[in-house]
Amino acid sequence: MSAQHPASGIVHAQQAISWRQQRCNAASANHVYTNMNSPRYTFLAAMLLTVGTVVAQTAPNSGTITYETMRRFDPANMRININGQEIRPGGTMPNGATFNPPETMEGEESFQFGGGWAKRNPMARGGNRTFMMRGPGGGDGNGNTPPPTLTPEQMRRMEQMRNFRPPFEETQYTDLATGKTVQIMTITADSLHKESYRSETPVTRPADWQVTSKTKKLLGYTCQKITCTIKEQPCAVWVTTELPYTFSPAPQFTPDKGVVLAIESDDLTYRATRLNAGPVDAATLLPSADAKTVSADELREVRRKAMANFRQQRGMNMPMPNRE
């Protein structure tokens, strides 16, 4: 028998070790693959899928959504009536002061939702109300807050607007399945007599409503940008479809599907600041079925007459927007 070279024995030993290692690695991999089909791995995979499903279903079914708002008034549509004399912006009032109404009003609006309907809550008044006037009547016209020192006339008008109570109650309801808006107006003639009117508005939006690919997060929800034009001004509307209903705080900007969390234009802005989940009394969110049904034009006429009678009876000296 011929003698084997020492180096050759080393090579054979290394090959044997390498072959055994490959078999061990293959067996280990097969063990892992087999175990992934075991009940334990199946359970873990099911848990992961369940967690994903729960995350997708965290949208609240009821609660309150709150918006910061800004409205700009057109001075051409403002007027006051003093002793039968109508005075428009820039005119002189009996005390010699110039009538300069505020150009913008800022505040908060909140809506309760649940049971398939949403209802706008009355705006808070007094100390709980966020209220600011800007422009000639209460600021410098450059978007800055009113100065700390106001004239007596400015202070009087601000106090009037804070304490103003219209001669009727008007509440906006929204069908969350369709986005349809129902307006209920109740006029109180005296302590025993009330008249209620109901007007329905189908989903409406500007003719140039255009969905874009731009997105951003609001309140943790992904919103898609929609562009349009309102009163010859560009407007951006941000809509999320991650909430399972159709709603807009401003009915003229209602999407086919989804919830409007922001509206951005020069004359009107809404921005959702809070979405609080919680139980609500769904029965209180339903519009009254006993109110007299009228058209939108008829409701505007009822409102106009009620305001005219109210101003005449009270001799109210206060700027009011012309809503005709």
PDB file of C-alpha atoms in Angstrom:
ATOM      1  CA  MET A   1       0.000   0.000   0.000  1.00  0.00           C
ATOM      2  CA  SER A   2       1.394   3.363  -1.011  1.00  0.00           C
ATOM      3  CA  ALA A   3       1.859   6.068   1.649  1.00  0.00           C
ATOM      4  CA  GLN A   4      -0.574   9.024   1.596  1.00  0.00           C
ATOM      5  CA  HIS A   5       0.871  12.513   1.590  1.00  0.00           C
ATOM      6  CA  PRO A   6       0.045  14.403   4.855  1.00  0.00           C
ATOM      7  CA  ALA A   7      -1.350  17.391   2.950  1.00  0.00           C
ATOM      8  CA  SER A   8      -3.796  15.132   1.109  1.00  0.00           C
ATOM      9  CA  GLY A   9      -5.235  13.893   4.434  1.00  0.00           C
ATOM     10  CA  ILE A  10      -5.768  17.446   5.591  1.00  0.00           C
ATOM     11  CA  VAL A  11      -7.697  18.292   2.409  1.00  0.00           C
ATOM     12  CA  HIS A  12      -9.957  15.236   2.786  1.00  0.00           C
ATOM     13  CA  ALA A  13     -10.640  16.109   6.416  1.00  0.00           C
ATOM     14  CA  GLN A  14     -11.591  19.689   5.510  1.00  0.00           C
ATOM     15  CA  GLN A  15     -13.924  18.464   2.752  1.00  0.00           C
ATOM     16  CA  ALA A  16     -15.623  16.105   5.193  1.00  0.00           C
ATOM     17  CA  ILE A  17     -16.131  18.895   7.722  1.00  0.00           C
ATOM     18  CA  SER A  18     -17.479  21.219   4.995  1.00  0.00           C
ATOM     19  CA  TRP A  19     -19.900  18.538   3.771  1.00  0.00           C
ATOM     20  CA  ARG A  20     -21.200  17.908   7.303  1.00  0.00           C
ATOM     21  CA  GLN A  21     -21.626  21.685   7.875  1.00  0.00           C
ATOM     22  CA  GLN A  22     -23.681  22.046   4.668  1.00  0.00           C
ATOM     23  CA  ARG A  23     -25.953  19.212   5.795  1.00  0.00           C
ATOM     24  CA  CYS A  24     -26.417  20.861   9.188  1.00  0.00           C
ATOM     25  CA  ASN A  25     -27.237  24.220   7.583  1.00  0.00           C
ATOM     26  CA  ALA A  26     -29.746  22.604   5.246  1.00  0.00           C
ATOM     27  CA  ALA A  27     -31.355  20.721   8.108  1.00  0.00           C
ATOM     28  CA  SER A  28     -31.565  23.914  10.159  1.00  0.00           C
ATOM     29  CA  ALA A  29     -33.184  25.819   7.303  1.00  0.00           C
ATOM     30  CA  ASN A  30     -35.661  23.010   6.749  1.00  0.00           C
ATOM     31  CA  HIS A  31     -36.445  22.998  10.473  1.00  0.00           C
ATOM     32  CA  VAL A  32     -37.226  26.728  10.406  1.00  0.00           C
ATOM     33  CA  TYR A  33     -39.375  26.387   7.289  1.00  0.00           C
ATOM     34  CA  THR A  34     -41.228  23.449   8.818  1.00  0.00           C
ATOM     35  CA  ASN A  35     -41.779  25.299  12.097  1.00  0.00           C
ATOM     36  CA  MET A  36     -43.251  28.291  10.264  1.00  0.00           C
ATOM     37  CA  ASN A  37     -46.068  25.959   9.264  1.00  0.00           C
ATOM     38  CA  SER A  38     -46.554  24.909  12.875  1.00  0.00           C
ATOM     39  CA  PRO A  39     -49.599  26.082  14.886  1.00  0.00           C
ATOM     40  CA  ARG A  40     -47.441  28.537  16.841  1.00  0.00           C
ATOM     41  CA  TYR A  41     -46.302  30.432  13.731  1.00  0.00           C
ATOM     42  CA  THR A  42     -49.799  30.291  12.261  1.00  0.00           C
ATOM     43  CA  PHE A  43     -51.144  31.893  15.458  1.00  0.00           C
ATOM     44  CA  LEU A  44     -48.522  34.669  15.358  1.00  0.00           C
ATOM     45  CA  ALA A  45     -49.302  35.416  11.718  1.00  0.00           C
ATOM     46  CA  ALA A  46     -52.999  35.598  12.513  1.00  0.00           C
ATOM     47  CA  MET A  47     -52.271  38.015  15.355  1.00  0.00           C
ATOM     48  CA  LEU A  48     -50.318  40.304  13.024  1.00  0.00           C
ATOM     49  CA  LEU A  49     -53.180  40.326  10.532  1.00  0.00           C
ATOM     50  CA  THR A  50     -55.643  41.051  13.332  1.00  0.00           C
ATOM     51  CA  VAL A  51     -53.571  43.990  14.569  1.00  0.00           C
ATOM     52  CA  GLY A  52     -53.573  45.439  11.055  1.00  0.00           C
ATOM     53  CA  THR A  53     -57.327  45.069  10.872  1.00  0.00           C
ATOM     54  CA  VAL A  54     -57.840  46.772  14.237  1.00  0.00           C
ATOM     55  CA  VAL A  55     -55.661  49.714  13.201  1.00  0.00           C
ATOM     56  CA  ALA A  56     -57.754  50.133  10.047  1.00  0.00           C
ATOM     57  CA  GLN A  57     -60.960  50.156  12.112  1.00  0.00           C
ATOM     58  CA  THR A  58     -59.976  52.756  14.702  1.00  0.00           C
ATOM     59  CA  ALA A  59     -61.984  55.520  12.984  1.00  0.00           C
ATOM     60  CA  PRO A  60     -64.570  56.679  15.553  1.00  0.00           C
ATOM     61  CA  ASN A  61     -68.230  55.930  14.890  1.00  0.00           C
ATOM     62  CA  SER A  62     -69.397  58.810  17.091  1.00  0.00           C
ATOM     63  CA  GLY A  63     -67.960  61.876  18.772  1.00  0.00           C
ATOM     64  CA  THR A  64     -67.207  65.533  18.050  1.00  0.00           C
ATOM     65  CA  ILE A  65     -65.084  67.207  15.382  1.00  0.00           C
ATOM     66  CA  THR A  66     -63.946  70.811  15.921  1.00  0.00           C
ATOM     67  CA  TYR A  67     -62.756  73.344  13.327  1.00  0.00           C
ATOM     68  CA  GLU A  68     -61.034  76.707  13.522  1.00  0.00           C
ATOM     69  CA  THR A  69     -62.819  79.084  11.156  1.00  0.00           C
ATOM     70  CA  MET A  70     -62.353  82.429   9.458  1.00  0.00           C
ATOM     71  CA  ARG A  71     -64.935  84.320   7.424  1.00  0.00           C
ATOM     72  CA  ARG A  72     -64.322  87.508   5.499  1.00  0.00           C
ATOM     73  CA  PHE A  73     -67.225  89.907   5.016  1.00  0.00           C
ATOM     74  CA  ASP A  74     -67.774  91.957   1.893  1.00  0.00           C
ATOM     75  CA  PRO A  75     -68.234  95.560   3.099  1.00  0.00           C
ATOM     76  CA  ALA A  76     -70.584  96.169   0.179  1.00  0.00           C
ATOM     77  CA  ASN A  77     -73.055  93.760   1.793  1.00  0.00           C
ATOM     78  CA  MET A  78     -72.917  95.340   5.261  1.00  0.00           C
ATOM     79  CA  ARG A  79     -75.328  97.947   6.574  1.00  0.00           C
ATOM     80  CA  ILE A  80     -76.901  99.314   9.730  1.00  0.00           C
ATOM     81  CA  ASN A  81     -80.235 100.972  10.273  1.00  0.00           C
ATOM     82  CA  ILE A  82     -80.489 103.805  12.790  1.00  0.00           C
ATOM     83  CA  ASN A  83     -83.921 105.345  13.304  1.00  0.00           C
ATOM     84  CA  GLY A  84     -84.986 104.290   9.827  1.00  0.00           C
ATOM     85  CA  GLN A  85     -81.810 105.604   8.180  1.00  0.00           C
ATOM     86  CA  GLU A  86     -79.717 102.989   6.400  1.00  0.00           C
ATOM     87  CA  ILE A  87     -75.971 103.575   6.676  1.00  0.00           C
ATOM     88  CA  ARG A  88     -73.415 101.664   4.634  1.00  0.00           C
ATOM     89  CA  PRO A  89     -69.654 101.288   5.204  1.00  0.00           C
ATOM     90  CA  GLY A  90     -67.874 104.622   4.993  1.00  0.00           C
ATOM     91  CA  GLY A  91     -71.044 106.518   5.888  1.00  0.00           C
ATOM     92  CA  THR A  92     -71.417 108.881   8.829  1.00  0.00           C
ATOM     93  CA  MET A  93     -73.430 107.828  11.851  1.00  0.00           C
ATOM     94  CA  PRO A  94     -75.528 110.267  13.953  1.00  0.00           C
ATOM     95  CA  ASN A  95     -72.699 110.635  16.479  1.00  0.00           C
ATOM     96  CA  GLY A  96     -70.352 111.769  13.706  1.00  0.00           C
ATOM     97  CA  ALA A  97     -68.316 108.553  13.651  1.00  0.00           C
ATOM     98  CA  THR A  98     -67.610 106.734  10.390  1.00  0.00           C
ATOM     99  CA  PHE A  99     -69.227 103.333  10.006  1.00  0.00           C
ATOM    100  CA  ASN A 100     -66.313 100.910   9.497  1.00  0.00           C
ATOM    101  CA  PRO A 101     -67.537  97.347  10.081  1.00  0.00           C
ATOM    102  CA  PRO A 102     -65.091  94.500  10.771  1.00  0.00           C
ATOM    103  CA  GLU A 103     -63.795  92.681   7.709  1.00  0.00           C
ATOM    104  CA  THR A 104     -63.257  89.227   9.205  1.00  0.00           C
ATOM    105  CA  MET A 105     -64.495  87.066  12.047  1.00  0.00           C
ATOM    106  CA  GLU A 106     -62.601  84.131  13.515  1.00  0.00           C
ATOM    107  CA  GLY A 107     -63.910  81.446  15.817  1.00  0.00           C
ATOM    108  CA  GLU A 108     -64.579  77.750  16.354  1.00  0.00           C
ATOM    109  CA  GLU A 109     -67.308  75.454  15.096  1.00  0.00           C
ATOM    110  CA  SER A 110     -67.926  71.928  16.316  1.00  0.00           C
ATOM    111  CA  PHE A 111     -70.091  69.112  15.006  1.00  0.00           C
ATOM    112  CA  GLN A 112     -71.397  66.060  16.828  1.00  0.00           C
ATOM    113  CA  PHE A 113     -71.724  62.886  14.767  1.00  0.00           C
ATOM    114  CA  GLY A 114     -73.149  59.415  15.292  1.00  0.00           C
ATOM    115  CA  GLY A 115     -75.965  57.170  14.150  1.00  0.00           C
ATOM    116  CA  GLY A 116     -75.495  58.221  10.530  1.00  0.00           C
ATOM    117  CA  TRP A 117     -76.008  61.970  11.146  1.00  0.00           C
ATOM    118  CA  ALA A 118     -73.964  65.020  12.145  1.00  0.00           C
ATOM    119  CA  LYS A 119     -75.209  68.220  13.787  1.00  0.00           C
ATOM    120  CA  ARG A 120     -73.508  71.587  14.094  1.00  0.00           C
ATOM    121  CA  ASN A 121     -73.325  72.745  17.697  1.00  0.00           C
ATOM    122  CA  PRO A 122     -74.236  76.361  18.491  1.00  0.00           C
ATOM    123  CA  MET A 123     -71.203  78.633  18.588  1.00  0.00           C
ATOM    124  CA  ALA A 124     -70.035  79.304  22.124  1.00  0.00           C
ATOM    125  CA  ARG A 125     -70.690  82.813  23.384  1.00  0.00           C
ATOM    126  CA  GLY A 126     -69.367  85.038  26.129  1.00  0.00           C
ATOM    127  CA  GLY A 127     -66.151  83.976  27.827  1.00  0.00           C
ATOM    128  CA  ASN A 128     -66.029  80.584  26.100  1.00  0.00           C
ATOM    129  CA  ARG A 129     -66.117  81.977  22.615  1.00  0.00           C
ATOM    130  CA  THR A 130     -63.075  82.466  20.427  1.00  0.00           C
ATOM    131  CA  PHE A 131     -63.865  85.766  18.745  1.00  0.00           C
ATOM    132  CA  MET A 132     -61.754  88.256  16.840  1.00  0.00           C
ATOM    133  CA  MET A 133     -62.472  91.119  14.453  1.00  0.00           C
ATOM    134  CA  ARG A 134     -59.879  92.364  12.002  1.00  0.00           C
ATOM    135  CA  GLY A 135     -59.647  95.176   9.524  1.00  0.00           C
ATOM    136  CA  PRO A 136     -60.975  98.740   9.820  1.00  0.00           C
ATOM    137  CA  GLY A 137     -63.409  97.824  12.580  1.00  0.00           C
ATOM    138  CA  GLY A 138     -61.036  96.034  14.919  1.00  0.00           C
ATOM    139  CA  GLY A 139     -57.458  95.655  13.713  1.00  0.00           C
ATOM    140  CA  ASP A 140     -54.808  97.062  11.435  1.00  0.00           C
ATOM    141  CA  GLY A 141     -56.000  95.291   8.275  1.00  0.00           C
ATOM    142  CA  ASN A 142     -52.734  93.386   7.899  1.00  0.00           C
ATOM    143  CA  GLY A 143     -53.755  90.202   9.655  1.00  0.00           C
ATOM    144  CA  ASN A 144     -52.576  91.361  13.072  1.00  0.00           C
ATOM    145  CA  THR A 145     -54.671  91.037  16.220  1.00  0.00           C
ATOM    146  CA  PRO A 146     -56.626  94.077  17.415  1.00  0.00           C
ATOM    147  CA  PRO A 147     -54.555  96.582  19.345  1.00  0.00           C
ATOM    148  CA  PRO A 148     -54.871  96.473  23.146  1.00  0.00           C
ATOM    149  CA  THR A 149     -56.480  99.946  23.215  1.00  0.00           C
ATOM    150  CA  LEU A 150     -59.772 100.239  21.331  1.00  0.00           C
ATOM    151  CA  THR A 151     -61.927 103.280  20.827  1.00  0.00           C
ATOM    152  CA  PRO A 152     -65.231 103.382  22.765  1.00  0.00           C
ATOM    153  CA  GLU A 153     -67.100 102.855  19.494  1.00  0.00           C
ATOM    154  CA  GLN A 154     -65.056  99.754  18.630  1.00  0.00           C
ATOM    155  CA  MET A 155     -65.552  98.336  22.112  1.00  0.00           C
ATOM    156  CA  ARG A 156     -69.297  98.949  21.935  1.00  0.00           C
ATOM    157  CA  ARG A 157     -69.632  97.204  18.578  1.00  0.00           C
ATOM    158  CA  MET A 158     -67.519  94.250  19.700  1.00  0.00           C
ATOM    159  CA  GLU A 159     -69.689  93.839  22.781  1.00  0.00           C
ATOM    160  CA  GLN A 160     -72.841  94.007  20.657  1.00  0.00           C
ATOM    161  CA  MET A 161     -71.596  91.270  18.357  1.00  0.00           C
ATOM    162  CA  ARG A 162     -70.491  89.083  21.274  1.00  0.00           C
ATOM    163  CA  ASN A 163     -73.910  89.299  22.890  1.00  0.00           C
ATOM    164  CA  PHE A 164     -75.953  89.213  19.711  1.00  0.00           C
ATOM    165  CA  ARG A 165     -78.806  86.678  19.633  1.00  0.00           C
ATOM    166  CA  PRO A 166     -80.713  86.295  16.378  1.00  0.00           C
ATOM    167  CA  PRO A 167     -84.523  86.061  16.572  1.00  0.00           C
ATOM    168  CA  PHE A 168     -84.376  82.428  15.486  1.00  0.00           C
ATOM    169  CA  GLU A 169     -82.435  79.224  16.037  1.00  0.00           C
ATOM    170  CA  GLU A 170     -80.849  77.696  12.970  1.00  0.00           C
ATOM    171  CA  THR A 171     -79.236  74.261  13.020  1.00  0.00           C
ATOM    172  CA  GLN A 172     -77.378  72.396  10.287  1.00  0.00           C
ATOM    173  CA  TYR A 173     -77.669  68.599   9.994  1.00  0.00           C
ATOM    174  CA  THR A 174     -75.744  66.337   7.619  1.00  0.00           C
ATOM    175  CA  ASP A 175     -76.660  62.861   6.398  1.00  0.00           C
ATOM    176  CA  LEU A 176     -73.296  61.074   6.731  1.00  0.00           C
ATOM    177  CA  ALA A 177     -74.230  58.444   4.149  1.00  0.00           C
ATOM    178  CA  THR A 178     -74.923  60.889   1.313  1.00  0.00           C
ATOM    179  CA  GLY A 179     -73.528  64.245   2.482  1.00  0.00           C
ATOM    180  CA  LYS A 180     -76.971  65.856   2.080  1.00  0.00           C
ATOM    181  CA  THR A 181     -77.519  68.895   4.329  1.00  0.00           C
ATOM    182  CA  VAL A 182     -80.746  69.693   6.193  1.00  0.00           C
ATOM    183  CA  GLN A 183     -81.273  73.176   7.639  1.00  0.00           C
ATOM    184  CA  ILE A 184     -83.818  73.622  10.448  1.00  0.00           C
ATOM    185  CA  MET A 185     -84.858  77.167  11.423  1.00  0.00           C
ATOM    186  CA  THR A 186     -87.104  77.795  14.431  1.00  0.00           C
ATOM    187  CA  ILE A 187     -88.583  81.255  14.980  1.00  0.00           C
ATOM    188  CA  THR A 188     -89.928  82.042  18.432  1.00  0.00           C
ATOM    189  CA  ALA A 189     -92.845  84.477  18.237  1.00  0.00           C
ATOM    190  CA  ASP A 190     -93.425  84.368  22.001  1.00  0.00           C
ATOM    191  CA  SER A 191     -93.135  81.917  24.866  1.00  0.00           C
ATOM    192  CA  LEU A 192     -96.016  79.836  23.496  1.00  0.00           C
ATOM    193  CA  HIS A 193     -95.609  80.041  19.739  1.00  0.00           C
ATOM    194  CA  LYS A 194     -92.799  78.654  17.598  1.00  0.00           C
ATOM    195  CA  GLU A 195     -92.557  78.091  13.875  1.00  0.00           C
ATOM    196  CA  SER A 196     -90.054  75.645  12.376  1.00  0.00           C
ATOM    197  CA  TYR A 197     -88.907  75.430   8.760  1.00  0.00           C
ATOM    198  CA  ARG A 198     -86.910  72.715   7.031  1.00  0.00           C
ATOM    199  CA  SER A 199     -84.814  73.035   3.877  1.00  0.00           C
ATOM    200  CA  GLU A 200     -82.777  70.230   2.275  1.00  0.00           C
ATOM    201  CA  THR A 201     -79.698  70.803   0.138  1.00  0.00           C
ATOM    202  CA  PRO A 202     -78.240  67.995  -1.993  1.00  0.00           C
ATOM    203  CA  VAL A 203     -74.501  67.552  -2.339  1.00  0.00           C
ATOM    204  CA  THR A 204     -73.044  70.506  -4.218  1.00  0.00           C
ATOM    205  CA  ARG A 205     -69.568  71.592  -5.211  1.00  0.00           C
ATOM    206  CA  PRO A 206     -67.923  74.088  -7.593  1.00  0.00           C
ATOM    207  CA  ALA A 207     -68.002  73.168 -11.274  1.00  0.00           C
ATOM    208  CA  ASP A 208     -64.196  73.034 -11.541  1.00  0.00           C
ATOM    209  CA  TRP A 209     -63.812  70.576  -8.635  1.00  0.00           C
ATOM    210  CA  GLN A 210     -60.541  68.747  -9.386  1.00  0.00           C
ATOM    211  CA  VAL A 211     -58.971  65.918  -7.354  1.00  0.00           C
ATOM    212  CA  THR A 212     -55.149  66.086  -7.334  1.00  0.00           C
ATOM    213  CA  SER A 213     -52.423  63.635  -6.328  1.00  0.00           C
ATOM    214  CA  LYS A 214     -51.056  65.867  -3.554  1.00  0.00           C
ATOM    215  CA  THR A 215     -51.533  64.615   0.011  1.00  0.00           C
ATOM    216  CA  LYS A 216     -50.786  65.690   3.577  1.00  0.00           C
ATOM    217  CA  LYS A 217     -51.602  64.556   7.112  1.00  0.00           C
ATOM    218  CA  LEU A 218     -54.249  66.290   9.232  1.00  0.00           C
ATOM    219  CA  LEU A 219     -55.118  64.941  12.690  1.00  0.00           C
ATOM    220  CA  GLY A 220     -53.177  61.813  11.735  1.00  0.00           C
ATOM    221  CA  TYR A 221     -55.328  61.101   8.659  1.00  0.00           C
ATOM    222  CA  THR A 222     -54.022  61.196   5.104  1.00  0.00           C
ATOM    223  CA  CYS A 223     -55.862  63.879   3.140  1.00  0.00           C
ATOM    224  CA  GLN A 224     -55.988  64.403  -0.605  1.00  0.00           C
ATOM    225  CA  LYS A 225     -55.981  67.901  -2.054  1.00  0.00           C
ATOM    226  CA  ILE A 226     -58.891  69.066  -4.194  1.00  0.00           C
ATOM    227  CA  THR A 227     -58.763  72.375  -6.033  1.00  0.00           C
ATOM    228  CA  CYS A 228     -61.671  74.547  -7.129  1.00  0.00           C
ATOM    229  CA  THR A 229     -62.738  78.161  -7.573  1.00  0.00           C
ATOM    230  CA  ILE A 230     -65.265  79.964  -5.402  1.00  0.00           C
ATOM    231  CA  LYS A 231     -66.315  83.549  -6.127  1.00  0.00           C
ATOM    232  CA  GLU A 232     -63.430  83.834  -8.603  1.00  0.00           C
ATOM    233  CA  GLN A 233     -60.915  82.881  -5.911  1.00  0.00           C
ATOM    234  CA  PRO A 234     -58.789  79.706  -5.834  1.00  0.00           C
ATOM    235  CA  CYS A 235     -59.644  77.280  -3.072  1.00  0.00           C
ATOM    236  CA  ALA A 236     -58.017  74.110  -1.699  1.00  0.00           C
ATOM    237  CA  VAL A 237     -60.083  71.420   0.019  1.00  0.00           C
ATOM    238  CA  TRP A 238     -58.399  68.584   1.933  1.00  0.00           C
ATOM    239  CA  VAL A 239     -60.407  65.345   2.150  1.00  0.00           C
ATOM    240  CA  THR A 240     -59.673  62.068   3.931  1.00  0.00           C
ATOM    241  CA  THR A 241     -61.334  58.769   3.048  1.00  0.00           C
ATOM    242  CA  GLU A 242     -59.925  57.122   6.184  1.00  0.00           C
ATOM    243  CA  LEU A 243     -63.092  58.111   8.057  1.00  0.00           C
ATOM    244  CA  PRO A 244     -66.142  56.021   7.076  1.00  0.00           C
ATOM    245  CA  TYR A 245     -68.599  58.805   6.245  1.00  0.00           C
ATOM    246  CA  THR A 246     -69.182  61.780   3.950  1.00  0.00           C
ATOM    247  CA  PHE A 247     -69.108  65.212   5.568  1.00  0.00           C
ATOM    248  CA  SER A 248     -68.076  68.832   5.062  1.00  0.00           C
ATOM    249  CA  PRO A 249     -68.477  71.715   7.540  1.00  0.00           C
ATOM    250  CA  ALA A 250     -69.319  73.911   4.533  1.00  0.00           C
ATOM    251  CA  PRO A 251     -71.999  72.142   2.439  1.00  0.00           C
ATOM    252  CA  GLN A 252     -70.877  73.728  -0.849  1.00  0.00           C
ATOM    253  CA  PHE A 253     -67.591  71.782  -0.548  1.00  0.00           C
ATOM    254  CA  THR A 254     -68.971  68.262  -0.038  1.00  0.00           C
ATOM    255  CA  PRO A 255     -66.988  65.459  -1.751  1.00  0.00           C
ATOM    256  CA  ASP A 256     -68.471  62.308  -3.277  1.00  0.00           C
ATOM    257  CA  LYS A 257     -66.876  60.362  -0.442  1.00  0.00           C
ATOM    258  CA  GLY A 258     -64.822  61.297   2.601  1.00  0.00           C
ATOM    259  CA  VAL A 259     -64.558  63.961   5.295  1.00  0.00           C
ATOM    260  CA  VAL A 260     -63.304  67.503   4.694  1.00  0.00           C
ATOM    261  CA  LEU A 261     -60.661  68.370   7.307  1.00  0.00           C
ATOM    262  CA  ALA A 262     -59.556  71.701   5.826  1.00  0.00           C
ATOM    263  CA  ILE A 263     -60.777  74.413   3.450  1.00  0.00           C
ATOM    264  CA  GLU A 264     -58.320  77.113   2.400  1.00  0.00           C
ATOM    265  CA  SER A 265     -59.353  80.301   0.595  1.00  0.00           C
ATOM    266  CA  ASP A 266     -59.040  84.047   1.110  1.00  0.00           C
ATOM    267  CA  ASP A 267     -62.656  84.507   2.240  1.00  0.00           C
ATOM    268  CA  LEU A 268     -63.350  81.244   4.072  1.00  0.00           C
ATOM    269  CA  THR A 269     -61.132  78.827   5.971  1.00  0.00           C
ATOM    270  CA  TYR A 270     -61.820  75.739   8.035  1.00  0.00           C
ATOM    271  CA  ARG A 271     -59.163  73.622   9.722  1.00  0.00           C
ATOM    272  CA  ALA A 272     -59.983  70.609  11.876  1.00  0.00           C
ATOM    273  CA  THR A 273     -58.194  70.888  15.218  1.00  0.00           C
ATOM    274  CA  ARG A 274     -59.735  68.041  17.223  1.00  0.00           C
ATOM    275  CA  LEU A 275     -61.554  64.779  16.574  1.00  0.00           C
ATOM    276  CA  ASN A 276     -62.782  63.349  19.865  1.00  0.00           C
ATOM    277  CA  ALA A 277     -64.391  59.923  19.914  1.00  0.00           C
ATOM    278  CA  GLY A 278     -67.180  59.348  22.404  1.00  0.00           C
ATOM    279  CA  PRO A 279     -70.820  58.374  22.821  1.00  0.00           C
ATOM    280  CA  VAL A 280     -73.531  60.768  21.677  1.00  0.00           C
ATOM    281  CA  ASP A 281     -77.313  60.734  21.847  1.00  0.00           C
ATOM    282  CA  ALA A 282     -78.047  59.828  18.229  1.00  0.00           C
ATOM    283  CA  ALA A 283     -81.693  60.880  18.570  1.00  0.00           C
ATOM    284  CA  THR A 284     -80.641  64.513  19.100  1.00  0.00           C
ATOM    285  CA  LEU A 285     -78.732  64.488  15.806  1.00  0.00           C
ATOM    286  CA  LEU A 286     -81.840  63.853  13.696  1.00  0.00           C
ATOM    287  CA  PRO A 287     -83.528  66.844  12.009  1.00  0.00           C
ATOM    288  CA  SER A 288     -87.122  67.465  13.043  1.00  0.00           C
ATOM    289  CA  ALA A 289     -89.684  65.806  10.819  1.00  0.00           C
ATOM    290  CA  ASP A 290     -92.418  68.188  12.021  1.00  0.00           C
ATOM    291  CA  ALA A 291     -90.894  71.338  10.514  1.00  0.00           C
ATOM    292  CA  LYS A 292     -92.514  72.879   7.440  1.00  0.00           C
ATOM    293  CA  THR A 293     -90.574  71.967   4.296  1.00  0.00           C
ATOM    294  CA  VAL A 294     -89.530  74.971   2.195  1.00  0.00           C
ATOM    295  CA  SER A 295     -87.027  75.658  -0.566  1.00  0.00           C
ATOM    296  CA  ALA A 296     -83.651  77.281   0.065  1.00  0.00           C
ATOM    297  CA  ASP A 297     -84.940  80.554  -1.427  1.00  0.00           C
ATOM    298  CA  GLU A 298     -88.033  80.476   0.781  1.00  0.00           C
ATOM    299  CA  LEU A 299     -85.878  79.858   3.851  1.00  0.00           C
ATOM    300  CA  ARG A 300     -83.710  82.874   2.994  1.00  0.00           C
ATOM    301  CA  GLU A 301     -86.849  85.019   2.724  1.00  0.00           C
ATOM    302  CA  VAL A 302     -88.109  83.776   6.102  1.00  0.00           C
ATOM    303  CA  ARG A 303     -84.730  84.624   7.627  1.00  0.00           C
ATOM    304  CA  ARG A 304     -84.659  88.075   6.035  1.00  0.00           C
ATOM    305  CA  LYS A 305     -88.123  88.978   7.315  1.00  0.00           C
ATOM    306  CA  ALA A 306     -87.348  87.698  10.804  1.00  0.00           C
ATOM    307  CA  MET A 307     -84.194  89.824  10.977  1.00  0.00           C
ATOM    308  CA  ALA A 308     -85.979  92.898   9.616  1.00  0.00           C
ATOM    309  CA  ASN A 309     -88.741  92.583  12.212  1.00  0.00           C
ATOM    310  CA  PHE A 310     -86.208  92.019  14.948  1.00  0.00           C
ATOM    311  CA  ARG A 311     -84.177  95.108  14.063  1.00  0.00           C
ATOM    312  CA  GLN A 312     -87.313  97.228  13.808  1.00  0.00           C
ATOM    313  CA  GLN A 313     -88.677  96.066  17.164  1.00  0.00           C
ATOM    314  CA  ARG A 314     -85.377  96.471  18.988  1.00  0.00           C
ATOM    315  CA  GLY A 315     -84.135  99.557  17.148  1.00  0.00           C
ATOM    316  CA  MET A 316     -80.909  97.626  16.813  1.00  0.00           C
ATOM    317  CA  ASN A 317     -77.875  99.689  15.916  1.00  0.00           C
ATOM    318  CA  MET A 318     -75.550  96.979  14.704  1.00  0.00           C
ATOM    319  CA  PRO A 319     -73.853  95.965  11.440  1.00  0.00           C
ATOM    320  CA  MET A 320     -75.357  92.871   9.901  1.00  0.00           C
ATOM    321  CA  PRO A 321     -74.343  91.103   6.681  1.00  0.00           C
ATOM    322  CA  ASN A 322     -76.906  91.162   3.925  1.00  0.00           C
ATOM    323  CA  ARG A 323     -77.666  87.477   3.320  1.00  0.00           C
ATOM    324  CA  GLU A 324     -80.052  87.968   0.433  1.00  0.00           C
TER     325      GLU A 324
END
